[in-house]
């Protein structure tokens, strides 16, 4: 005590004007005591206590106190100095009756301000016969073997484990706590072996408290005082419905137990060595009733349960350029199992290339559950320019408080994509990645909206009388045309043939007349007759009228009849001679003779044609 | 004379002529009015379909269907509406009906393929010779009337070639036109045969679609018959014969059995 006072004085001297930011005035006392047991209650304040008003101790009698003490601790971490000052007033009390007794509020004045502690409720249980050995141990914070001169009873090895749940029935996805607690009569646990923590099948679990050292507290269990220590605390999210069985906690616990033999001599009692006892401890099996979620879940529900969810979505840029990467950031925050929030589906336009989503989880885990923000980053590259609308992103969760599904939506997203300035340049053309048209979905073709043309059920033209009649008509038409044409052909062919046949005769006749004119020396009539004989011969042979005949027509007709070129020329030359002689009369007899003989020779050559 | 003022292009004053004209006009106008009503129902039904209210759209389509007249477009739209209502069997029935009228329409075949892809029963048809498939495809590429007109056109061509045969000047042309005439005549006859096939298929009532979700096919036409196999909604069957409340059916893969009449709707 002198030392503490000394430190206190030093502290006072060195750090004048100690002032804590917030004054903390608390009472600490065991939660359960036995009748007749002496225990401590201390009132602690982290500031200089000016005036202390003791509380109303009620059904407890004060055995000693008040005694004041104070402590200061200075911490220097990385050059940062923190100091803690603590002052406490301690009483030693004794319970005189059973039941839940209350100690009233204590008052204190610090720097002119008045503070009060919360009233403390202490459970007083019936005294066990050997229960007077804990007086000193209360102050000891850690589990140490009890210093007892009593014989060892069953109490010494009385230890068990229990798993406590803060809720017995939950909805699927609702957070709950499981606390594994160790109970001993003495704080004589030396260690654990073969620890088997429960697996929590059907739950998503995370331990939120797993103390390195056991912190013992006193508790009343069925009228007996136990030291309890928290071994581990979990937060559980049931993932399936029904009665979920929880595996027991198992461990082998080593306890230090005193010999229960009577000391044989003075040395025995002096060198009293505790004995190590191993004990198998196992928590009782327990089940948790998990009720399923209602069945009317919307399609966007992916199993998230909680409260106060919010969703925001935004592109990291308001506008972009084609072929330039950007990302859509979707943030979902709320109280619930953020770890199980699935990546929401975003329907990007088809020519957006979407890449793997980057997920960042900024959630805190506490006994009340998990809360925080989960961020989804969707990297995308728009491959074409344009103005794109992306529908609002939906997120559905089951609200535990409202007991119904709640769908939240981000606001509609809009992105303007400008044309890629590099697109279409020569360097890019080579890199164009041609691809087949992707089939996104298969659906039926749309209805036909053009004008409706109804027709009767027996609408077919095929097989009707009209159909067959058309065949008959076609055939009849053909037959009529055939016969009429044939008739016509016959007629015209007869005329031609007659003329053809008579051609030689007529030509001979005309030439004979021409020979008569030759004898008479009538050159005009002679050339006229020769010319008519030649033209008429051609006309009859070819079936053409004289009016249709010309020099070219003659040549053509002759060629068609395979006449020799020289003969044709000779023929035409005679015609020329005749023509010439008719306009320039006075030709000699010899010339006329020659023309006459030539004409006969030429016609004789064409007779067979 | 009121009528002549109403229709100034009727210049005649003879009473019987006016009467006949007005009678004709009334008939025409009543047909026109009816057509107008059908057109408005059709437009309304299409609007309802576009808006997604398929029940109402179907009601309007069936109003047109109740007139007794047929149209491939109408059946196609009804099929689409049933498909959107997830009534698979009905949609297949109507697609098949539309396909009967317009076997060459690609929209109908596409939608029928999609509807058939959703049916549960996967039936492998008995494999057929590839030439048969070709011929079938060619035959189904046009309707009966198209084939009828094709046959007429080909016949006219045959006559033209015959004309050439008779009146061509050179022997070579006569030979060519004769051979061609024979070939084209064969084609013309073939077109008539195809038209006949299409007509038979159009009035054929042996093809049917299974309408209930599940149907057990029995070995004999009574309830105590052995269960042969199970068919699901939308499967196409051929009705072979009918016996009381039962009908004998055959699948595309050759399996046969008996089902109750109500279980299959004729296309």
GROMACS .gro file of N, CA, C and O in nm, chain A residues 399-502:
model
  416
  399UNK      N    1  -3.656  -0.919  -4.432
  399UNK     CA    2  -3.640  -0.830  -4.318
  399UNK      C    3  -3.686  -0.903  -4.192
  399UNK      O    4  -3.803  -0.944  -4.182
  400UNK      N    5  -3.594  -0.918  -4.097
  400UNK     CA    6  -3.626  -0.994  -3.976
  400UNK      C    7  -3.730  -0.920  -3.893
  400UNK      O    8  -3.822  -0.980  -3.837
  401UNK      N    9  -3.717  -0.788  -3.887
  401UNK     CA   10  -3.809  -0.712  -3.804
  401UNK      C   11  -3.949  -0.709  -3.864
  401UNK      O   12  -4.048  -0.728  -3.795
  402UNK      N   13  -3.955  -0.687  -3.996
  402UNK     CA   14  -4.087  -0.676  -4.061
  402UNK      C   15  -4.143  -0.813  -4.094
  402UNK      O   16  -4.259  -0.824  -4.132
  403UNK      N   17  -4.060  -0.916  -4.089
  403UNK     CA   18  -4.099  -1.054  -4.125
  403UNK      C   19  -4.153  -1.061  -4.267
  403UNK      O   20  -4.256  -1.123  -4.293
  404UNK      N   21  -4.091  -0.996  -4.359
  404UNK     CA   22  -4.134  -1.004  -4.499
  404UNK      C   23  -4.016  -0.973  -4.590
  404UNK      O   24  -3.914  -0.922  -4.545
  405UNK      N   25  -4.036  -1.007  -4.719
  405UNK     CA   26  -3.931  -0.982  -4.816
  405UNK      C   27  -3.933  -0.835  -4.856
  405UNK      O   28  -4.039  -0.777  -4.876
  406UNK      N   29  -3.818  -0.777  -4.864
  406UNK     CA   30  -3.808  -0.638  -4.905
  406UNK      C   31  -3.715  -0.633  -5.026
  406UNK      O   32  -3.606  -0.692  -5.023
  407UNK      N   33  -3.761  -0.569  -5.131
  407UNK     CA   34  -3.677  -0.555  -5.250
  407UNK      C   35  -3.632  -0.409  -5.261
  407UNK      O   36  -3.716  -0.318  -5.257
  408UNK      N   37  -3.504  -0.391  -5.271
  408UNK     CA   38  -3.452  -0.255  -5.286
  408UNK      C   39  -3.388  -0.245  -5.423
  408UNK      O   40  -3.339  -0.343  -5.477
  409UNK      N   41  -3.392  -0.126  -5.478
  409UNK     CA   42  -3.339  -0.106  -5.613
  409UNK      C   43  -3.245   0.012  -5.613
  409UNK      O   44  -3.269   0.111  -5.543
  410UNK      N   45  -3.142   0.001  -5.692
  410UNK     CA   46  -3.059   0.119  -5.715
  410UNK      C   47  -3.131   0.206  -5.817
  410UNK      O   48  -3.230   0.164  -5.876
  411UNK      N   49  -3.083   0.325  -5.836
  411UNK     CA   50  -3.148   0.406  -5.940
  411UNK      C   51  -3.103   0.358  -6.077
  411UNK      O   52  -3.002   0.290  -6.090
  412UNK      N   53  -3.186   0.390  -6.179
  412UNK     CA   54  -3.152   0.347  -6.314
  412UNK      C   55  -3.020   0.407  -6.356
  412UNK      O   56  -2.989   0.522  -6.325
  413UNK      N   57  -2.943   0.326  -6.428
  413UNK     CA   58  -2.810   0.373  -6.467
  413UNK      C   59  -2.811   0.414  -6.612
  413UNK      O   60  -2.878   0.354  -6.696
  414UNK      N   61  -2.737   0.515  -6.640
  414UNK     CA   62  -2.727   0.561  -6.777
  414UNK      C   63  -2.580   0.588  -6.808
  414UNK      O   64  -2.508   0.641  -6.727
  415UNK      N   65  -2.539   0.549  -6.926
  415UNK     CA   66  -2.400   0.570  -6.963
  415UNK      C   67  -2.393   0.615  -7.108
  415UNK      O   68  -2.448   0.549  -7.197
  416UNK      N   69  -2.329   0.726  -7.129
  416UNK     CA   70  -2.305   0.773  -7.265
  416UNK      C   71  -2.166   0.730  -7.307
  416UNK      O   72  -2.069   0.756  -7.237
  417UNK      N   73  -2.157   0.660  -7.418
  417UNK     CA   74  -2.026   0.614  -7.466
  417UNK      C   75  -1.996   0.687  -7.596
  417UNK      O   76  -2.072   0.678  -7.692
  418UNK      N   77  -1.885   0.758  -7.597
  418UNK     CA   78  -1.846   0.833  -7.716
  418UNK      C   79  -1.772   0.741  -7.811
  418UNK      O   80  -1.723   0.635  -7.773
  419UNK      N   81  -1.761   0.783  -7.935
  419UNK     CA   82  -1.693   0.705  -8.037
  419UNK      C   83  -1.544   0.695  -8.004
  419UNK      O   84  -1.484   0.791  -7.956
  420UNK      N   85  -1.491   0.579  -8.029
  420UNK     CA   86  -1.348   0.559  -8.006
  420UNK      C   87  -1.270   0.639  -8.111
  420UNK      O   88  -1.285   0.616  -8.230
  421UNK      N   89  -1.189   0.734  -8.067
  421UNK     CA   90  -1.115   0.815  -8.166
  421UNK      C   91  -1.019   0.732  -8.250
  421UNK      O   92  -0.986   0.770  -8.362
  422UNK      N   93  -0.973   0.619  -8.198
  422UNK     CA   94  -0.879   0.537  -8.273
  422UNK      C   95  -0.948   0.438  -8.365
  422UNK      O   96  -0.884   0.371  -8.444
  423UNK      N   97  -1.081   0.425  -8.349
  423UNK     CA   98  -1.151   0.324  -8.426
  423UNK      C   99  -1.146   0.358  -8.574
  423UNK      O  100  -1.151   0.475  -8.612
  424UNK      N  101  -1.137   0.259  -8.656
  424UNK     CA  102  -1.141   0.279  -8.801
  424UNK      C  103  -1.009   0.319  -8.861
  424UNK      O  104  -0.995   0.324  -8.982
  425UNK      N  105  -0.909   0.349  -8.781
  425UNK     CA  106  -0.780   0.383  -8.839
  425UNK      C  107  -0.714   0.255  -8.890
  425UNK      O  108  -0.752   0.145  -8.853
  426UNK      N  109  -0.615   0.274  -8.974
  426UNK     CA  110  -0.557   0.158  -9.044
  426UNK      C  111  -0.503   0.055  -8.946
  426UNK      O  112  -0.512  -0.064  -8.970
  427UNK      N  113  -0.447   0.102  -8.835
  427UNK     CA  114  -0.388   0.007  -8.742
  427UNK      C  115  -0.493  -0.083  -8.680
  427UNK      O  116  -0.466  -0.197  -8.646
  428UNK      N  117  -0.613  -0.028  -8.666
  428UNK     CA  118  -0.716  -0.106  -8.598
  428UNK      C  119  -0.782  -0.209  -8.688
  428UNK      O  120  -0.834  -0.307  -8.640
  429UNK      N  121  -0.781  -0.179  -8.819
  429UNK     CA  122  -0.854  -0.266  -8.910
  429UNK      C  123  -0.801  -0.408  -8.902
  429UNK      O  124  -0.876  -0.504  -8.902
  430UNK      N  125  -0.668  -0.418  -8.889
  430UNK     CA  126  -0.608  -0.550  -8.885
  430UNK      C  127  -0.648  -0.627  -8.760
  430UNK      O  128  -0.650  -0.748  -8.759
  431UNK      N  129  -0.683  -0.551  -8.656
  431UNK     CA  130  -0.709  -0.617  -8.529
  431UNK      C  131  -0.856  -0.646  -8.504
  431UNK      O  132  -0.892  -0.690  -8.397
  432UNK      N  133  -0.939  -0.615  -8.600
  432UNK     CA  134  -1.082  -0.637  -8.578
  432UNK      C  135  -1.105  -0.785  -8.557
  432UNK      O  136  -1.061  -0.869  -8.636
  433UNK      N  137  -1.171  -0.813  -8.450
  433UNK     CA  138  -1.195  -0.952  -8.412
  433UNK      C  139  -1.333  -0.990  -8.460
  433UNK      O  140  -1.432  -0.959  -8.398
  434UNK      N  141  -1.336  -1.056  -8.573
  434UNK     CA  142  -1.467  -1.096  -8.626
  434UNK      C  143  -1.520  -1.212  -8.544
  434UNK      O  144  -1.447  -1.302  -8.508
  435UNK      N  145  -1.647  -1.209  -8.516
  435UNK     CA  146  -1.704  -1.317  -8.436
  435UNK      C  147  -1.842  -1.352  -8.487
  435UNK      O  148  -1.909  -1.271  -8.550
  436UNK      N  149  -1.881  -1.472  -8.456
  436UNK     CA  150  -2.014  -1.515  -8.497
  436UNK      C  151  -2.117  -1.445  -8.410
  436UNK      O  152  -2.088  -1.404  -8.299
  437UNK      N  153  -2.236  -1.432  -8.463
  437UNK     CA  154  -2.344  -1.366  -8.389
  437UNK      C  155  -2.378  -1.452  -8.268
  437UNK      O  156  -2.406  -1.571  -8.282
  438UNK      N  157  -2.371  -1.390  -8.153
  438UNK     CA  158  -2.398  -1.467  -8.031
  438UNK      C  159  -2.548  -1.482  -8.011
  438UNK      O  160  -2.622  -1.386  -8.023
  439UNK      N  161  -2.590  -1.601  -7.979
  439UNK     CA  162  -2.731  -1.622  -7.946
  439UNK      C  163  -2.746  -1.599  -7.796
  439UNK      O  164  -2.690  -1.671  -7.716
  440UNK      N  165  -2.820  -1.494  -7.762
  440UNK     CA  166  -2.838  -1.464  -7.620
  440UNK      C  167  -2.952  -1.546  -7.564
  440UNK      O  168  -2.941  -1.607  -7.460
  441UNK      N  169  -3.062  -1.547  -7.638
  441UNK     CA  170  -3.178  -1.621  -7.593
  441UNK      C  171  -3.249  -1.673  -7.716
  441UNK      O  172  -3.233  -1.621  -7.824
  442UNK      N  173  -3.328  -1.774  -7.695
  442UNK     CA  174  -3.406  -1.827  -7.803
  442UNK      C  175  -3.552  -1.801  -7.773
  442UNK      O  176  -3.600  -1.835  -7.665
  443UNK      N  177  -3.619  -1.736  -7.867
  443UNK     CA  178  -3.761  -1.710  -7.841
  443UNK      C  179  -3.835  -1.731  -7.971
  443UNK      O  180  -3.777  -1.732  -8.079
  444UNK      N  181  -3.966  -1.746  -7.958
  444UNK     CA  182  -4.048  -1.762  -8.077
  444UNK      C  183  -4.048  -1.632  -8.154
  444UNK      O  184  -4.026  -1.525  -8.098
  445UNK      N  185  -4.071  -1.641  -8.284
  445UNK     CA  186  -4.083  -1.521  -8.365
  445UNK      C  187  -4.210  -1.448  -8.328
  445UNK      O  188  -4.306  -1.506  -8.279
  446UNK      N  189  -4.210  -1.319  -8.358
  446UNK     CA  190  -4.323  -1.236  -8.319
  446UNK      C  191  -4.445  -1.267  -8.406
  446UNK      O  192  -4.432  -1.323  -8.514
  447UNK      N  193  -4.561  -1.227  -8.356
  447UNK     CA  194  -4.685  -1.251  -8.430
  447UNK      C  195  -4.684  -1.175  -8.563
  447UNK      O  196  -4.607  -1.081  -8.581
  448UNK      N  197  -4.771  -1.217  -8.653
  448UNK     CA  198  -4.784  -1.149  -8.782
  448UNK      C  199  -4.893  -1.046  -8.770
  448UNK      O  200  -5.005  -1.077  -8.730
  449UNK      N  201  -4.861  -0.923  -8.802
  449UNK     CA  202  -4.958  -0.815  -8.782
  449UNK      C  203  -5.007  -0.758  -8.914
  449UNK      O  204  -5.083  -0.663  -8.916
  450UNK      N  205  -4.962  -0.817  -9.026
  450UNK     CA  206  -5.009  -0.765  -9.155
  450UNK      C  207  -5.156  -0.799  -9.173
  450UNK      O  208  -5.213  -0.877  -9.098
  451UNK      N  209  -5.215  -0.742  -9.276
  451UNK     CA  210  -5.359  -0.756  -9.297
  451UNK      C  211  -5.398  -0.904  -9.304
  451UNK      O  212  -5.330  -0.984  -9.365
  452UNK      N  213  -5.510  -0.933  -9.241
  452UNK     CA  214  -5.554  -1.072  -9.232
  452UNK      C  215  -5.631  -1.110  -9.359
  452UNK      O  216  -5.720  -1.037  -9.402
  453UNK      N  217  -5.593  -1.221  -9.420
  453UNK     CA  218  -5.667  -1.270  -9.535
  453UNK      C  219  -5.730  -1.403  -9.498
  453UNK      O  220  -5.663  -1.504  -9.494
  454UNK      N  221  -5.859  -1.396  -9.469
  454UNK     CA  222  -5.929  -1.519  -9.433
  454UNK      C  223  -5.979  -1.585  -9.559
  454UNK      O  224  -6.013  -1.518  -9.656
  455UNK      N  225  -5.982  -1.715  -9.559
  455UNK     CA  226  -6.048  -1.783  -9.670
  455UNK      C  227  -6.121  -1.905  -9.616
  455UNK      O  228  -6.095  -1.952  -9.506
  456UNK      N  229  -6.214  -1.953  -9.699
  456UNK     CA  230  -6.298  -2.065  -9.656
  456UNK      C  231  -6.212  -2.188  -9.635
  456UNK      O  232  -6.100  -2.196  -9.685
  457UNK      N  233  -6.267  -2.284  -9.561
  457UNK     CA  234  -6.189  -2.403  -9.530
  457UNK      C  235  -6.159  -2.482  -9.657
  457UNK      O  236  -6.051  -2.535  -9.673
  458UNK      N  237  -6.259  -2.492  -9.748
  458UNK     CA  238  -6.237  -2.565  -9.873
  458UNK      C  239  -6.199  -2.464  -9.980
  458UNK      O  240  -6.271  -2.442 -10.076
  459UNK      N  241  -6.087  -2.402  -9.962
  459UNK     CA  242  -6.051  -2.291 -10.049
  459UNK      C  243  -5.967  -2.337 -10.168
  459UNK      O  244  -5.938  -2.261 -10.255
  460UNK      N  245  -5.927  -2.465 -10.169
  460UNK     CA  246  -5.827  -2.508 -10.266
  460UNK      C  247  -5.877  -2.493 -10.409
  460UNK      O  248  -5.990  -2.530 -10.442
  461UNK      N  249  -5.791  -2.443 -10.493
  461UNK     CA  250  -5.819  -2.433 -10.635
  461UNK      C  251  -5.788  -2.567 -10.700
  461UNK      O  252  -5.856  -2.611 -10.792
  462UNK      N  253  -5.686  -2.633 -10.645
  462UNK     CA  254  -5.646  -2.763 -10.698
  462UNK      C  255  -5.760  -2.863 -10.677
  462UNK      O  256  -5.818  -2.871 -10.569
  463UNK      N  257  -5.790  -2.939 -10.783
  463UNK     CA  258  -5.894  -3.040 -10.771
  463UNK      C  259  -6.033  -2.990 -10.807
  463UNK      O  260  -6.125  -3.068 -10.816
  464UNK      N  261  -6.046  -2.857 -10.823
  464UNK     CA  262  -6.178  -2.806 -10.862
  464UNK      C  263  -6.198  -2.827 -11.012
  464UNK      O  264  -6.103  -2.854 -11.086
  465UNK      N  265  -6.324  -2.813 -11.055
  465UNK     CA  266  -6.354  -2.827 -11.197
  465UNK      C  267  -6.277  -2.721 -11.277
  465UNK      O  268  -6.229  -2.748 -11.388
  466UNK      N  269  -6.267  -2.603 -11.218
  466UNK     CA  270  -6.197  -2.493 -11.285
  466UNK      C  271  -6.055  -2.532 -11.320
  466UNK      O  272  -6.004  -2.501 -11.429
  467UNK      N  273  -5.992  -2.602 -11.229
  467UNK     CA  274  -5.853  -2.643 -11.249
  467UNK      C  275  -5.842  -2.735 -11.371
  467UNK      O  276  -5.763  -2.712 -11.462
  468UNK      N  277  -5.926  -2.839 -11.371
  468UNK     CA  278  -5.920  -2.934 -11.482
  468UNK      C  279  -5.963  -2.866 -11.612
  468UNK      O  280  -5.908  -2.893 -11.718
  469UNK      N  281  -6.062  -2.778 -11.598
  469UNK     CA  282  -6.111  -2.705 -11.716
  469UNK      C  283  -5.997  -2.625 -11.781
  469UNK      O  284  -5.990  -2.615 -11.903
  470UNK      N  285  -5.910  -2.571 -11.697
  470UNK     CA  286  -5.797  -2.493 -11.750
  470UNK      C  287  -5.707  -2.580 -11.836
  470UNK      O  288  -5.660  -2.537 -11.942
  471UNK      N  289  -5.686  -2.704 -11.792
  471UNK     CA  290  -5.606  -2.797 -11.873
  471UNK      C  291  -5.672  -2.818 -12.008
  471UNK      O  292  -5.610  -2.809 -12.114
  472UNK      N  293  -5.804  -2.845 -12.000
  472UNK     CA  294  -5.879  -2.874 -12.123
  472UNK      C  295  -5.873  -2.751 -12.214
  472UNK      O  296  -5.848  -2.763 -12.334
  473UNK      N  297  -5.894  -2.634 -12.155
  473UNK     CA  298  -5.892  -2.510 -12.232
  473UNK      C  299  -5.757  -2.490 -12.301
  473UNK      O  300  -5.750  -2.458 -12.420
  474UNK      N  301  -5.651  -2.513 -12.223
  474UNK     CA  302  -5.517  -2.496 -12.280
  474UNK      C  303  -5.498  -2.589 -12.399
  474UNK      O  304  -5.449  -2.548 -12.505
  475UNK      N  305  -5.542  -2.713 -12.379
  475UNK     CA  306  -5.523  -2.812 -12.484
  475UNK      C  307  -5.608  -2.777 -12.605
  475UNK      O  308  -5.561  -2.783 -12.720
  476UNK      N  309  -5.732  -2.733 -12.579
  476UNK     CA  310  -5.821  -2.696 -12.689
  476UNK      C  311  -5.762  -2.580 -12.767
  476UNK      O  312  -5.761  -2.581 -12.892
  477UNK      N  313  -5.712  -2.484 -12.697
  477UNK     CA  314  -5.649  -2.367 -12.759
  477UNK      C  315  -5.536  -2.410 -12.851
  477UNK      O  316  -5.521  -2.365 -12.964
  478UNK      N  317  -5.459  -2.505 -12.796
  478UNK     CA  318  -5.345  -2.556 -12.872
  478UNK      C  319  -5.393  -2.620 -13.001
  478UNK      O  320  -5.341  -2.594 -13.110
  479UNK      N  321  -5.495  -2.706 -12.988
  479UNK     CA  322  -5.543  -2.780 -13.104
  479UNK      C  323  -5.595  -2.682 -13.209
  479UNK      O  324  -5.562  -2.692 -13.328
  480UNK      N  325  -5.675  -2.582 -13.161
  480UNK     CA  326  -5.731  -2.485 -13.256
  480UNK      C  327  -5.618  -2.412 -13.328
  480UNK      O  328  -5.616  -2.402 -13.452
  481UNK      N  329  -5.524  -2.365 -13.251
  481UNK     CA  330  -5.412  -2.290 -13.309
  481UNK      C  331  -5.335  -2.377 -13.408
  481UNK      O  332  -5.297  -2.333 -13.517
  482UNK      N  333  -5.318  -2.504 -13.367
  482UNK     CA  334  -5.242  -2.597 -13.451
  482UNK      C  335  -5.306  -2.611 -13.588
  482UNK      O  336  -5.240  -2.594 -13.691
  483UNK      N  337  -5.437  -2.637 -13.584
  483UNK     CA  338  -5.502  -2.663 -13.713
  483UNK      C  339  -5.510  -2.538 -13.798
  483UNK      O  340  -5.487  -2.543 -13.919
  484UNK      N  341  -5.540  -2.425 -13.735
  484UNK     CA  342  -5.551  -2.302 -13.814
  484UNK      C  343  -5.414  -2.268 -13.876
  484UNK      O  344  -5.404  -2.233 -13.992
  485UNK      N  345  -5.312  -2.285 -13.800
  485UNK     CA  346  -5.179  -2.253 -13.851
  485UNK      C  347  -5.139  -2.348 -13.963
  485UNK      O  348  -5.083  -2.309 -14.065
  486UNK      N  349  -5.172  -2.475 -13.941
  486UNK     CA  350  -5.135  -2.577 -14.038
  486UNK      C  351  -5.205  -2.548 -14.173
  486UNK      O  352  -5.144  -2.560 -14.279
  487UNK      N  353  -5.332  -2.511 -14.159
  487UNK     CA  354  -5.411  -2.479 -14.277
  487UNK      C  355  -5.347  -2.365 -14.356
  487UNK      O  356  -5.326  -2.374 -14.478
  488UNK      N  357  -5.317  -2.263 -14.281
  488UNK     CA  358  -5.256  -2.145 -14.341
  488UNK      C  359  -5.125  -2.182 -14.409
  488UNK      O  360  -5.097  -2.141 -14.522
  489UNK      N  361  -5.051  -2.264 -14.342
  489UNK     CA  362  -4.921  -2.305 -14.393
  489UNK      C  363  -4.936  -2.382 -14.523
  489UNK      O  364  -4.863  -2.361 -14.620
  490UNK      N  365  -5.036  -2.468 -14.523
  490UNK     CA  366  -5.061  -2.551 -14.640
  490UNK      C  367  -5.088  -2.461 -14.760
  490UNK      O  368  -5.028  -2.476 -14.867
  491UNK      N  369  -5.179  -2.365 -14.737
  491UNK     CA  370  -5.218  -2.274 -14.844
  491UNK      C  371  -5.096  -2.201 -14.899
  491UNK      O  372  -5.067  -2.205 -15.019
  492UNK      N  373  -5.026  -2.137 -14.814
  492UNK     CA  374  -4.915  -2.054 -14.858
  492UNK      C  375  -4.806  -2.141 -14.921
  492UNK      O  376  -4.746  -2.104 -15.022
  493UNK      N  377  -4.788  -2.259 -14.869
  493UNK     CA  378  -4.684  -2.347 -14.922
  493UNK      C  379  -4.720  -2.390 -15.064
  493UNK      O  380  -4.633  -2.398 -15.151
  494UNK      N  381  -4.851  -2.410 -15.090
  494UNK     CA  382  -4.896  -2.451 -15.223
  494UNK      C  383  -4.860  -2.344 -15.326
  494UNK      O  384  -4.802  -2.374 -15.432
  495UNK      N  385  -4.892  -2.218 -15.295
  495UNK     CA  386  -4.863  -2.107 -15.388
  495UNK      C  387  -4.715  -2.103 -15.422
  495UNK      O  388  -4.676  -2.099 -15.539
  496UNK      N  389  -4.636  -2.111 -15.320
  496UNK     CA  390  -4.492  -2.102 -15.340
  496UNK      C  391  -4.442  -2.216 -15.429
  496UNK      O  392  -4.364  -2.196 -15.521
  497UNK      N  393  -4.497  -2.336 -15.399
  497UNK     CA  394  -4.448  -2.452 -15.472
  497UNK      C  395  -4.484  -2.441 -15.623
  497UNK      O  396  -4.401  -2.470 -15.708
  498UNK      N  397  -4.604  -2.396 -15.645
  498UNK     CA  398  -4.648  -2.381 -15.785
  498UNK      C  399  -4.558  -2.282 -15.859
  498UNK      O  400  -4.510  -2.310 -15.970
  499UNK      N  401  -4.537  -2.171 -15.788
  499UNK     CA  402  -4.451  -2.069 -15.850
  499UNK      C  403  -4.312  -2.125 -15.875
  499UNK      O  404  -4.251  -2.103 -15.979
  500UNK      N  405  -4.266  -2.199 -15.779
  500UNK     CA  406  -4.132  -2.256 -15.790
  500UNK      C  407  -4.123  -2.352 -15.909
  500UNK      O  408  -4.026  -2.350 -15.986
  501UNK      N  409  -4.226  -2.432 -15.916
  501UNK     CA  410  -4.227  -2.532 -16.020
  501UNK      C  411  -4.236  -2.465 -16.157
  501UNK      O  412  -4.174  -2.507 -16.253
  502UNK      N  413  -4.317  -2.354 -16.164
  502UNK     CA  414  -4.342  -2.291 -16.293
  502UNK      C  415  -4.232  -2.190 -16.330
  502UNK      O  416  -4.235  -2.133 -16.440
   0.00000   0.00000   0.00000
